[in-house]
């Protein structure tokens, strides 16, 4: 499979009469774009805003981030989700770089939603403050979800994907600024020079704990809760086969943008044929019952061994209950003779007394920490809020609270906030990029 990502760099976003990209300026016809959003009659309110790095703007509750794209030759950007099923990861796809579509609730948030500050102290905590963003602030008539802590957010998430496809299509007849080409030789057809290098497989554990459909990550539109570990070409992940779900404490979450740009996959590609032999991706899952977790670990280890992997990198989306899947996978791989590194965040509790991973084993001797979800973040009031600030404390966002005996409410009367890192949108960057550094004590 050969994937060419044709890159169009966006220097500025503005509203205007015609949706087009010219000299790095993306002009958006707001009424046309909103008409695309409102194709779903469940959308009751919708508005578009433009934010850029350094703007003193706070966004909450943020539900999703998507990179605008266009599939050359036709077909949906997200096969099995926004259109018919087709193979992803082959051919040419246009991508609008240095920007994203952000989906924000006009009122109601939930456990899986988060916060982004585009400027000030809070901007350092999330990658998305570094992008130019077209922000969809919307509400839906899915009233049964309004006061539920767990929300599927289907209408808003799908509206974001349609909007991303609409924007990407403006590049249809254009030549890109540059291209990235991703191609791996079939496993049995690789040269001796490549096969003599240490072989590495990437194991991904996307969110799939919810047995009720509609909350989990999707693989070609298939709910990952119904999946067993599956070997995938990395190009499929980079080209729209994987869609973010709507259940996961927000700093741990992988947005659709994260899947589209997965830095660890790209880094393994960079080293392929030089320092390592990149075998591909084992797409695993996160389960609830212990037997399911053990079964998945057995599948992963067998698959990696059969592929001839010398080593593996395992990344989990989440923490707590998923730690048992994560650590079981690390142990199973190590027991199969495969040197394994894990990527995960930690959860120590606000008092620091909880163990960072709920399951530990002496074979788990190489884990990269991507941050502590329980770290407290205190931020001043922001002049502009897109969405509804009160949702942080009212709607059960994973890092916010109504009142704490010692800390008081997450949202103070003057608009300043105190919250756990948990609520920072995709803040722990387990996918491989991070604004954080390690400090030695």
Tab-separated table of N, CA and C in Angstrom, residues 176-341:
chain	number	residue	atom	x	y	z
A	176	UNK	N	-0.304	20.574	-4.221
A	176	UNK	CA	0.075	20.757	-2.815
A	176	UNK	C	1.383	21.518	-2.650
A	177	UNK	N	1.604	21.996	-1.432
A	177	UNK	CA	2.878	22.633	-1.098
A	177	UNK	C	3.991	21.599	-1.030
A	178	UNK	N	3.675	20.441	-0.499
A	178	UNK	CA	4.612	19.318	-0.493
A	178	UNK	C	3.826	18.036	-0.239
A	179	UNK	N	4.518	16.915	-0.264
A	179	UNK	CA	3.851	15.626	-0.048
A	179	UNK	C	4.667	14.758	0.915
A	180	UNK	N	3.957	13.898	1.634
A	180	UNK	CA	4.566	12.844	2.440
A	180	UNK	C	4.098	11.514	1.870
A	181	UNK	N	5.033	10.632	1.601
A	181	UNK	CA	4.697	9.327	1.017
A	181	UNK	C	4.962	8.245	2.051
A	182	UNK	N	3.958	7.395	2.271
A	182	UNK	CA	4.061	6.307	3.242
A	182	UNK	C	3.840	4.982	2.517
A	183	UNK	N	4.869	4.153	2.536
A	183	UNK	CA	4.779	2.866	1.843
A	183	UNK	C	5.627	1.845	2.578
A	184	UNK	N	5.048	0.694	2.835
A	184	UNK	CA	5.778	-0.436	3.412
A	184	UNK	C	5.707	-1.610	2.447
A	185	UNK	N	6.841	-2.251	2.245
A	185	UNK	CA	6.852	-3.447	1.419
A	185	UNK	C	6.087	-4.561	2.146
A	186	UNK	N	5.442	-5.481	1.404
A	186	UNK	CA	4.821	-6.643	2.068
A	186	UNK	C	5.865	-7.360	2.934
A	187	UNK	N	5.424	-7.927	4.036
A	187	UNK	CA	6.347	-8.514	5.009
A	187	UNK	C	7.259	-9.571	4.401
A	188	UNK	N	6.739	-10.341	3.460
A	188	UNK	CA	7.532	-11.433	2.876
A	188	UNK	C	8.356	-10.989	1.665
A	189	UNK	N	8.278	-9.707	1.324
A	189	UNK	CA	8.964	-9.222	0.123
A	189	UNK	C	10.060	-8.202	0.454
A	190	UNK	N	10.431	-8.088	1.697
A	190	UNK	CA	11.405	-7.077	2.086
A	190	UNK	C	12.829	-7.569	1.841
A	191	UNK	N	13.713	-6.624	1.615
A	191	UNK	CA	15.100	-6.961	1.304
A	191	UNK	C	15.802	-7.525	2.530
A	192	UNK	N	16.932	-8.204	2.288
A	192	UNK	CA	17.720	-8.749	3.382
A	192	UNK	C	18.214	-7.629	4.299
A	193	UNK	N	18.571	-6.495	3.704
A	193	UNK	CA	19.069	-5.378	4.512
A	193	UNK	C	18.019	-4.891	5.500
A	194	UNK	N	16.758	-4.832	5.048
A	194	UNK	CA	15.674	-4.414	5.941
A	194	UNK	C	15.376	-5.499	6.965
A	195	UNK	N	15.312	-6.733	6.517
A	195	UNK	CA	14.986	-7.840	7.424
A	195	UNK	C	16.049	-8.072	8.490
A	196	UNK	N	17.273	-7.625	8.230
A	196	UNK	CA	18.341	-7.773	9.216
A	196	UNK	C	18.273	-6.719	10.318
A	197	UNK	N	17.450	-5.703	10.134
A	197	UNK	CA	17.286	-4.664	11.152
A	197	UNK	C	16.339	-5.157	12.250
A	198	UNK	N	16.442	-4.598	13.463
A	198	UNK	CA	15.488	-4.965	14.521
A	198	UNK	C	14.059	-4.649	14.068
A	199	UNK	N	13.170	-5.609	14.230
A	199	UNK	CA	11.790	-5.426	13.767
A	199	UNK	C	10.903	-4.926	14.903
A	200	UNK	N	10.011	-3.977	14.556
A	200	UNK	CA	9.164	-3.319	15.554
A	200	UNK	C	7.719	-3.337	15.086
A	201	UNK	N	6.810	-3.656	16.003
A	201	UNK	CA	5.384	-3.550	15.726
A	201	UNK	C	4.783	-2.539	16.694
A	202	UNK	N	3.841	-1.748	16.190
A	202	UNK	CA	3.139	-0.768	17.025
A	202	UNK	C	1.814	-1.372	17.448
A	203	UNK	N	1.556	-1.414	18.761
A	203	UNK	CA	0.299	-1.953	19.287
A	203	UNK	C	-0.519	-0.779	19.833
A	204	UNK	N	-1.699	-0.582	19.268
A	204	UNK	CA	-2.577	0.504	19.715
A	204	UNK	C	-3.785	-0.092	20.435
A	205	UNK	N	-4.153	0.532	21.548
A	205	UNK	CA	-5.323	0.115	22.324
A	205	UNK	C	-6.323	1.268	22.381
A	206	UNK	N	-7.121	1.437	21.318
A	206	UNK	CA	-8.119	2.514	21.314
A	206	UNK	C	-9.257	2.229	22.284
A	207	UNK	N	-9.965	3.273	22.644
A	207	UNK	CA	-11.047	3.174	23.633
A	207	UNK	C	-12.181	2.312	23.089
A	208	UNK	N	-12.537	1.274	23.859
A	208	UNK	CA	-13.571	0.339	23.388
A	208	UNK	C	-14.276	-0.353	24.547
A	209	UNK	N	-14.325	0.306	25.706
A	209	UNK	CA	-14.860	-0.341	26.903
A	209	UNK	C	-16.375	-0.429	26.959
A	210	UNK	N	-17.067	0.476	26.281
A	210	UNK	CA	-18.516	0.568	26.441
A	210	UNK	C	-19.223	-0.505	25.621
A	211	UNK	N	-19.998	-1.335	26.291
A	211	UNK	CA	-20.705	-2.404	25.576
A	211	UNK	C	-21.909	-1.863	24.813
A	212	UNK	N	-22.466	-0.731	25.251
A	212	UNK	CA	-23.507	-0.077	24.455
A	212	UNK	C	-22.843	0.667	23.313
A	213	UNK	N	-23.349	0.467	22.096
A	213	UNK	CA	-22.737	1.067	20.919
A	213	UNK	C	-22.920	2.581	20.915
A	214	UNK	N	-21.953	3.265	20.282
A	214	UNK	CA	-22.069	4.704	20.095
A	214	UNK	C	-21.068	5.533	20.875
A	215	UNK	N	-20.383	4.917	21.840
A	215	UNK	CA	-19.416	5.647	22.651
A	215	UNK	C	-17.968	5.396	22.212
A	216	UNK	N	-17.715	4.256	21.609
A	216	UNK	CA	-16.346	3.797	21.398
A	216	UNK	C	-15.729	4.336	20.115
A	217	UNK	N	-14.393	4.221	20.017
A	217	UNK	CA	-13.703	4.492	18.767
A	217	UNK	C	-14.229	3.541	17.694
A	218	UNK	N	-14.116	3.982	16.446
A	218	UNK	CA	-14.610	3.191	15.317
A	218	UNK	C	-13.466	2.831	14.388
A	219	UNK	N	-13.496	1.613	13.865
A	219	UNK	CA	-12.531	1.126	12.885
A	219	UNK	C	-13.303	0.832	11.603
A	220	UNK	N	-13.151	1.696	10.590
A	220	UNK	CA	-13.965	1.605	9.377
A	220	UNK	C	-15.454	1.590	9.732
A	221	UNK	N	-15.845	2.347	10.737
A	221	UNK	CA	-17.237	2.402	11.155
A	221	UNK	C	-17.651	1.285	12.099
A	222	UNK	N	-16.762	0.328	12.359
A	222	UNK	CA	-17.055	-0.824	13.216
A	222	UNK	C	-16.692	-0.475	14.642
A	223	UNK	N	-17.641	-0.650	15.551
A	223	UNK	CA	-17.403	-0.328	16.952
A	223	UNK	C	-16.289	-1.217	17.508
A	224	UNK	N	-15.251	-0.590	18.070
A	224	UNK	CA	-14.074	-1.349	18.505
A	224	UNK	C	-14.360	-2.290	19.669
A	225	UNK	N	-15.510	-2.125	20.339
A	225	UNK	CA	-15.874	-3.078	21.383
A	225	UNK	C	-16.131	-4.470	20.801
A	226	UNK	N	-16.500	-4.531	19.528
A	226	UNK	CA	-16.795	-5.803	18.874
A	226	UNK	C	-15.584	-6.386	18.156
A	227	UNK	N	-14.442	-5.754	18.333
A	227	UNK	CA	-13.246	-6.135	17.595
A	227	UNK	C	-12.355	-7.035	18.441
A	228	UNK	N	-11.662	-7.949	17.803
A	228	UNK	CA	-10.541	-8.634	18.432
A	228	UNK	C	-9.272	-8.029	17.834
A	229	UNK	N	-8.124	-8.184	18.496
A	229	UNK	CA	-6.896	-7.594	17.950
A	229	UNK	C	-6.695	-7.948	16.481
A	230	UNK	N	-6.364	-6.937	15.699
A	230	UNK	CA	-6.368	-7.031	14.245
A	230	UNK	C	-5.095	-6.404	13.689
A	231	UNK	N	-4.482	-7.060	12.727
A	231	UNK	CA	-3.305	-6.481	12.074
A	231	UNK	C	-3.755	-5.478	11.030
A	232	UNK	N	-3.234	-4.261	11.107
A	232	UNK	CA	-3.595	-3.212	10.168
A	232	UNK	C	-2.339	-2.595	9.556
A	233	UNK	N	-2.496	-2.112	8.344
A	233	UNK	CA	-1.428	-1.333	7.734
A	233	UNK	C	-1.438	0.054	8.374
A	234	UNK	N	-0.282	0.595	8.740
A	234	UNK	CA	-0.280	1.923	9.379
A	234	UNK	C	-0.912	3.006	8.524
A	235	UNK	N	-0.881	2.847	7.191
A	235	UNK	CA	-1.499	3.844	6.318
A	235	UNK	C	-2.995	3.972	6.570
A	236	UNK	N	-3.631	2.868	6.945
A	236	UNK	CA	-5.069	2.923	7.208
A	236	UNK	C	-5.378	3.859	8.375
A	237	UNK	N	-4.542	3.802	9.403
A	237	UNK	CA	-4.746	4.667	10.571
A	237	UNK	C	-4.573	6.121	10.176
A	238	UNK	N	-3.550	6.417	9.359
A	238	UNK	CA	-3.263	7.788	8.961
A	238	UNK	C	-4.271	8.325	7.954
A	239	UNK	N	-5.081	7.465	7.386
A	239	UNK	CA	-5.930	7.863	6.260
A	239	UNK	C	-7.418	7.670	6.525
A	240	UNK	N	-7.844	7.837	7.779
A	240	UNK	CA	-9.266	7.941	8.058
A	240	UNK	C	-9.980	6.677	8.458
A	241	UNK	N	-9.249	5.552	8.631
A	241	UNK	CA	-9.929	4.315	9.036
A	241	UNK	C	-10.373	4.356	10.492
A	242	UNK	N	-9.675	5.140	11.324
A	242	UNK	CA	-9.970	5.196	12.752
A	242	UNK	C	-10.608	6.533	13.118
A	243	UNK	N	-11.697	6.457	13.901
A	243	UNK	CA	-12.450	7.633	14.328
A	243	UNK	C	-12.498	7.663	15.850
A	244	UNK	N	-12.276	8.827	16.427
A	244	UNK	CA	-12.327	8.985	17.881
A	244	UNK	C	-13.728	8.731	18.407
A	245	UNK	N	-13.793	8.155	19.594
A	245	UNK	CA	-15.065	7.914	20.247
A	245	UNK	C	-15.453	9.023	21.204
A	246	UNK	N	-16.404	8.733	22.060
A	246	UNK	CA	-16.919	9.757	22.962
A	246	UNK	C	-17.004	9.225	24.386
A	247	UNK	N	-15.987	8.443	24.766
A	247	UNK	CA	-15.915	8.016	26.156
A	247	UNK	C	-14.454	7.843	26.537
A	248	UNK	N	-13.966	8.725	27.360
A	248	UNK	CA	-12.604	8.626	27.874
A	248	UNK	C	-12.288	9.938	28.580
A	249	UNK	N	-11.742	9.882	29.795
A	249	UNK	CA	-11.291	11.129	30.418
A	249	UNK	C	-10.435	11.919	29.433
A	250	UNK	N	-10.679	13.211	29.329
A	250	UNK	CA	-10.307	13.939	28.118
A	250	UNK	C	-8.809	14.067	27.880
A	251	UNK	N	-7.994	14.190	28.911
A	251	UNK	CA	-6.560	14.332	28.659
A	251	UNK	C	-5.978	13.055	28.073
A	252	UNK	N	-6.657	11.926	28.296
A	252	UNK	CA	-6.192	10.629	27.796
A	252	UNK	C	-6.691	10.332	26.391
A	253	UNK	N	-7.626	11.120	25.915
A	253	UNK	CA	-8.359	10.812	24.693
A	253	UNK	C	-7.495	10.987	23.446
A	254	UNK	N	-7.771	10.181	22.416
A	254	UNK	CA	-7.176	10.353	21.094
A	254	UNK	C	-8.250	10.926	20.174
A	255	UNK	N	-8.067	12.149	19.737
A	255	UNK	CA	-9.026	12.747	18.807
A	255	UNK	C	-8.859	12.112	17.432
A	256	UNK	N	-9.800	12.381	16.548
A	256	UNK	CA	-9.654	11.915	15.168
A	256	UNK	C	-8.428	12.551	14.521
A	257	UNK	N	-8.149	13.807	14.838
A	257	UNK	CA	-6.937	14.475	14.357
A	257	UNK	C	-5.697	13.683	14.784
A	258	UNK	N	-5.687	13.187	16.017
A	258	UNK	CA	-4.549	12.404	16.505
A	258	UNK	C	-4.346	11.143	15.660
A	259	UNK	N	-5.432	10.425	15.369
A	259	UNK	CA	-5.312	9.244	14.526
A	259	UNK	C	-4.777	9.621	13.136
A	260	UNK	N	-5.285	10.709	12.569
A	260	UNK	CA	-4.871	11.128	11.229
A	260	UNK	C	-3.389	11.490	11.159
A	261	UNK	N	-2.820	11.910	12.277
A	261	UNK	CA	-1.439	12.410	12.280
A	261	UNK	C	-0.542	11.643	13.239
A	262	UNK	N	-0.880	10.441	13.594
A	262	UNK	CA	-0.273	9.706	14.700
A	262	UNK	C	1.260	9.801	14.688
A	263	UNK	N	1.833	10.624	15.586
A	263	UNK	CA	3.276	10.883	15.516
A	263	UNK	C	4.147	9.646	15.712
A	264	UNK	N	3.726	8.697	16.565
A	264	UNK	CA	4.548	7.507	16.762
A	264	UNK	C	4.611	6.672	15.490
A	265	UNK	N	3.508	6.598	14.765
A	265	UNK	CA	3.521	5.873	13.496
A	265	UNK	C	4.442	6.573	12.507
A	266	UNK	N	4.323	7.886	12.436
A	266	UNK	CA	5.173	8.643	11.506
A	266	UNK	C	6.650	8.500	11.872
A	267	UNK	N	6.948	8.472	13.160
A	267	UNK	CA	8.345	8.353	13.594
A	267	UNK	C	8.901	6.974	13.241
A	268	UNK	N	8.096	5.932	13.407
A	268	UNK	CA	8.537	4.595	13.025
A	268	UNK	C	8.772	4.516	11.519
A	269	UNK	N	7.928	5.190	10.751
A	269	UNK	CA	8.140	5.261	9.303
A	269	UNK	C	9.484	5.922	8.984
A	270	UNK	N	9.813	7.009	9.689
A	270	UNK	CA	11.068	7.726	9.439
A	270	UNK	C	12.283	6.824	9.634
A	271	UNK	N	12.173	5.901	10.602
A	271	UNK	CA	13.303	5.032	10.912
A	271	UNK	C	13.302	3.729	10.113
A	272	UNK	N	12.193	3.465	9.407
A	272	UNK	CA	12.085	2.208	8.668
A	272	UNK	C	13.173	2.125	7.592
A	273	UNK	N	13.895	1.012	7.580
A	273	UNK	CA	14.961	0.819	6.603
A	273	UNK	C	16.271	1.463	6.987
A	274	UNK	N	16.261	2.241	8.071
A	274	UNK	CA	17.493	2.890	8.545
A	274	UNK	C	17.970	2.218	9.828
A	275	UNK	N	17.128	2.305	10.869
A	275	UNK	CA	17.512	1.719	12.165
A	275	UNK	C	16.592	0.581	12.579
A	276	UNK	N	15.465	0.420	11.877
A	276	UNK	CA	14.510	-0.621	12.261
A	276	UNK	C	13.682	-1.073	11.070
A	277	UNK	N	13.012	-2.190	11.264
A	277	UNK	CA	12.090	-2.758	10.282
A	277	UNK	C	10.684	-2.625	10.855
A	278	UNK	N	9.921	-1.666	10.356
A	278	UNK	CA	8.577	-1.388	10.871
A	278	UNK	C	7.608	-2.390	10.258
A	279	UNK	N	7.065	-3.275	11.098
A	279	UNK	CA	6.204	-4.345	10.607
A	279	UNK	C	4.778	-3.892	10.337
A	280	UNK	N	4.281	-2.952	11.129
A	280	UNK	CA	2.897	-2.506	10.981
A	280	UNK	C	2.250	-2.294	12.331
A	281	UNK	N	0.923	-2.283	12.347
A	281	UNK	CA	0.144	-1.952	13.542
A	281	UNK	C	-0.754	-3.120	13.928
A	282	UNK	N	-0.696	-3.495	15.202
A	282	UNK	CA	-1.708	-4.393	15.756
A	282	UNK	C	-2.714	-3.520	16.485
A	283	UNK	N	-3.944	-3.474	15.970
A	283	UNK	CA	-5.001	-2.683	16.586
A	283	UNK	C	-5.715	-3.579	17.593
A	284	UNK	N	-5.476	-3.327	18.859
A	284	UNK	CA	-6.084	-4.134	19.904
A	284	UNK	C	-7.302	-3.401	20.459
A	285	UNK	N	-7.707	-3.720	21.672
A	285	UNK	CA	-8.883	-3.067	22.253
A	285	UNK	C	-8.737	-3.009	23.762
A	286	UNK	N	-9.660	-2.318	24.383
A	286	UNK	CA	-9.735	-2.200	25.837
A	286	UNK	C	-11.060	-2.805	26.277
A	287	UNK	N	-11.006	-3.711	27.226
A	287	UNK	CA	-12.190	-4.452	27.628
A	287	UNK	C	-12.541	-4.178	29.084
A	288	UNK	N	-13.595	-4.808	29.560
A	288	UNK	CA	-14.022	-4.625	30.944
A	288	UNK	C	-13.749	-5.885	31.767
A	289	UNK	N	-14.171	-7.038	31.278
A	289	UNK	CA	-13.998	-8.290	32.016
A	289	UNK	C	-12.551	-8.766	31.929
A	290	UNK	N	-12.046	-9.346	33.017
A	290	UNK	CA	-10.660	-9.781	33.074
A	290	UNK	C	-10.351	-10.806	31.993
A	291	UNK	N	-11.261	-11.743	31.751
A	291	UNK	CA	-11.029	-12.754	30.723
A	291	UNK	C	-10.863	-12.119	29.345
A	292	UNK	N	-11.644	-11.074	29.071
A	292	UNK	CA	-11.529	-10.372	27.789
A	292	UNK	C	-10.157	-9.715	27.657
A	293	UNK	N	-9.676	-9.142	28.751
A	293	UNK	CA	-8.360	-8.497	28.739
A	293	UNK	C	-7.269	-9.530	28.465
A	294	UNK	N	-7.360	-10.662	29.134
A	294	UNK	CA	-6.357	-11.726	28.959
A	294	UNK	C	-6.393	-12.273	27.538
A	295	UNK	N	-7.601	-12.431	26.992
A	295	UNK	CA	-7.745	-12.965	25.639
A	295	UNK	C	-7.088	-12.026	24.625
A	296	UNK	N	-7.334	-10.720	24.794
A	296	UNK	CA	-6.746	-9.742	23.874
A	296	UNK	C	-5.220	-9.773	23.945
A	297	UNK	N	-4.674	-9.880	25.168
A	297	UNK	CA	-3.219	-9.927	25.333
A	297	UNK	C	-2.632	-11.152	24.632
A	298	UNK	N	-3.336	-12.291	24.730
A	298	UNK	CA	-2.880	-13.513	24.054
A	298	UNK	C	-2.866	-13.307	22.542
A	299	UNK	N	-3.934	-12.728	22.011
A	299	UNK	CA	-4.008	-12.431	20.577
A	299	UNK	C	-2.829	-11.568	20.143
A	300	UNK	N	-2.589	-10.479	20.885
A	300	UNK	CA	-1.543	-9.529	20.514
A	300	UNK	C	-0.175	-10.195	20.511
A	301	UNK	N	0.128	-10.943	21.569
A	301	UNK	CA	1.439	-11.586	21.674
A	301	UNK	C	1.652	-12.620	20.562
A	302	UNK	N	0.610	-13.404	20.292
A	302	UNK	CA	0.710	-14.402	19.217
A	302	UNK	C	0.942	-13.720	17.879
A	303	UNK	N	0.206	-12.663	17.625
A	303	UNK	CA	0.309	-11.970	16.345
A	303	UNK	C	1.693	-11.353	16.167
A	304	UNK	N	2.188	-10.706	17.240
A	304	UNK	CA	3.503	-10.081	17.171
A	304	UNK	C	4.590	-11.127	16.951
A	305	UNK	N	4.469	-12.260	17.642
A	305	UNK	CA	5.440	-13.347	17.489
A	305	UNK	C	5.389	-13.921	16.079
A	306	UNK	N	4.201	-14.105	15.553
A	306	UNK	CA	4.046	-14.656	14.207
A	306	UNK	C	4.588	-13.705	13.141
A	307	UNK	N	4.510	-12.410	13.408
A	307	UNK	CA	5.050	-11.416	12.485
A	307	UNK	C	6.570	-11.358	12.547
A	308	UNK	N	7.144	-11.958	13.589
A	308	UNK	CA	8.588	-11.923	13.750
A	308	UNK	C	9.095	-10.688	14.452
A	309	UNK	N	8.259	-10.071	15.267
A	309	UNK	CA	8.647	-8.833	15.945
A	309	UNK	C	9.733	-9.094	16.985
A	310	UNK	N	10.785	-8.299	16.934
A	310	UNK	CA	11.797	-8.307	17.990
A	310	UNK	C	11.374	-7.413	19.144
A	311	UNK	N	10.598	-6.372	18.806
A	311	UNK	CA	10.201	-5.395	19.822
A	311	UNK	C	8.833	-4.819	19.485
A	312	UNK	N	8.238	-4.176	20.486
A	312	UNK	CA	6.899	-3.595	20.315
A	312	UNK	C	6.800	-2.304	21.114
A	313	UNK	N	5.984	-1.403	20.606
A	313	UNK	CA	5.592	-0.200	21.334
A	313	UNK	C	4.089	-0.286	21.545
A	314	UNK	N	3.646	-0.198	22.805
A	314	UNK	CA	2.224	-0.327	23.142
A	314	UNK	C	1.731	1.004	23.685
A	315	UNK	N	0.635	1.518	23.125
A	315	UNK	CA	0.046	2.776	23.593
A	315	UNK	C	-1.410	2.544	23.960
A	316	UNK	N	-1.815	2.995	25.141
A	316	UNK	CA	-3.209	2.853	25.571
A	316	UNK	C	-3.907	4.212	25.592
A	317	UNK	N	-5.171	4.200	25.226
A	317	UNK	CA	-6.001	5.399	25.302
A	317	UNK	C	-6.803	5.323	26.599
A	318	UNK	N	-6.310	5.980	27.628
A	318	UNK	CA	-7.040	5.972	28.889
A	318	UNK	C	-6.179	5.525	30.045
A	319	UNK	N	-6.829	5.293	31.161
A	319	UNK	CA	-6.138	4.849	32.367
A	319	UNK	C	-7.174	4.230	33.288
A	320	UNK	N	-6.723	3.738	34.453
A	320	UNK	CA	-7.653	3.090	35.376
A	320	UNK	C	-7.931	1.676	34.922
A	321	UNK	N	-9.209	1.350	34.665
A	321	UNK	CA	-9.551	0.009	34.191
A	321	UNK	C	-8.730	-0.403	32.969
A	322	UNK	N	-8.513	0.475	31.965
A	322	UNK	CA	-7.700	0.072	30.800
A	322	UNK	C	-6.257	-0.272	31.131
A	323	UNK	N	-5.756	0.182	32.290
A	323	UNK	CA	-4.382	-0.176	32.666
A	323	UNK	C	-4.193	-1.682	32.725
A	324	UNK	N	-5.252	-2.412	33.107
A	324	UNK	CA	-5.141	-3.866	33.186
A	324	UNK	C	-4.943	-4.473	31.796
A	325	UNK	N	-5.597	-3.910	30.774
A	325	UNK	CA	-5.366	-4.354	29.392
A	325	UNK	C	-3.941	-4.006	28.971
A	326	UNK	N	-3.545	-2.789	29.269
A	326	UNK	CA	-2.231	-2.264	28.894
A	326	UNK	C	-1.108	-3.119	29.476
A	327	UNK	N	-1.176	-3.332	30.793
A	327	UNK	CA	-0.101	-4.079	31.446
A	327	UNK	C	-0.132	-5.564	31.077
A	328	UNK	N	-1.321	-6.126	30.897
A	328	UNK	CA	-1.412	-7.529	30.465
A	328	UNK	C	-0.747	-7.712	29.105
A	329	UNK	N	-0.919	-6.726	28.242
A	329	UNK	CA	-0.322	-6.780	26.912
A	329	UNK	C	1.200	-6.681	27.005
A	330	UNK	N	1.697	-5.776	27.844
A	330	UNK	CA	3.141	-5.651	28.028
A	330	UNK	C	3.743	-6.959	28.519
A	331	UNK	N	3.103	-7.565	29.521
A	331	UNK	CA	3.616	-8.803	30.103
A	331	UNK	C	3.588	-9.932	29.076
A	332	UNK	N	2.475	-10.066	28.335
A	332	UNK	CA	2.355	-11.145	27.352
A	332	UNK	C	3.417	-11.021	26.265
A	333	UNK	N	3.675	-9.806	25.828
A	333	UNK	CA	4.699	-9.591	24.803
A	333	UNK	C	6.090	-9.931	25.337
A	334	UNK	N	6.385	-9.477	26.547
A	334	UNK	CA	7.686	-9.772	27.144
A	334	UNK	C	7.868	-11.287	27.326
A	335	UNK	N	6.807	-11.958	27.746
A	335	UNK	CA	6.899	-13.411	27.931
A	335	UNK	C	7.080	-14.149	26.610
A	336	UNK	N	6.665	-13.497	25.516
A	336	UNK	CA	6.876	-14.072	24.184
A	336	UNK	C	8.268	-13.747	23.648
A	337	UNK	N	9.097	-13.082	24.456
A	337	UNK	CA	10.460	-12.753	24.048
A	337	UNK	C	10.568	-11.486	23.237
A	338	UNK	N	9.537	-10.630	23.300
A	338	UNK	CA	9.502	-9.387	22.518
A	338	UNK	C	9.756	-8.210	23.459
A	339	UNK	N	10.827	-7.478	23.225
A	339	UNK	CA	11.157	-6.333	24.068
A	339	UNK	C	10.105	-5.243	23.849
A	340	UNK	N	9.510	-4.765	24.933
A	340	UNK	CA	8.321	-3.930	24.806
A	340	UNK	C	8.444	-2.653	25.619
A	341	UNK	N	8.038	-1.545	24.988
A	341	UNK	CA	7.963	-0.242	25.640
A	341	UNK	C	6.504	0.196	25.663
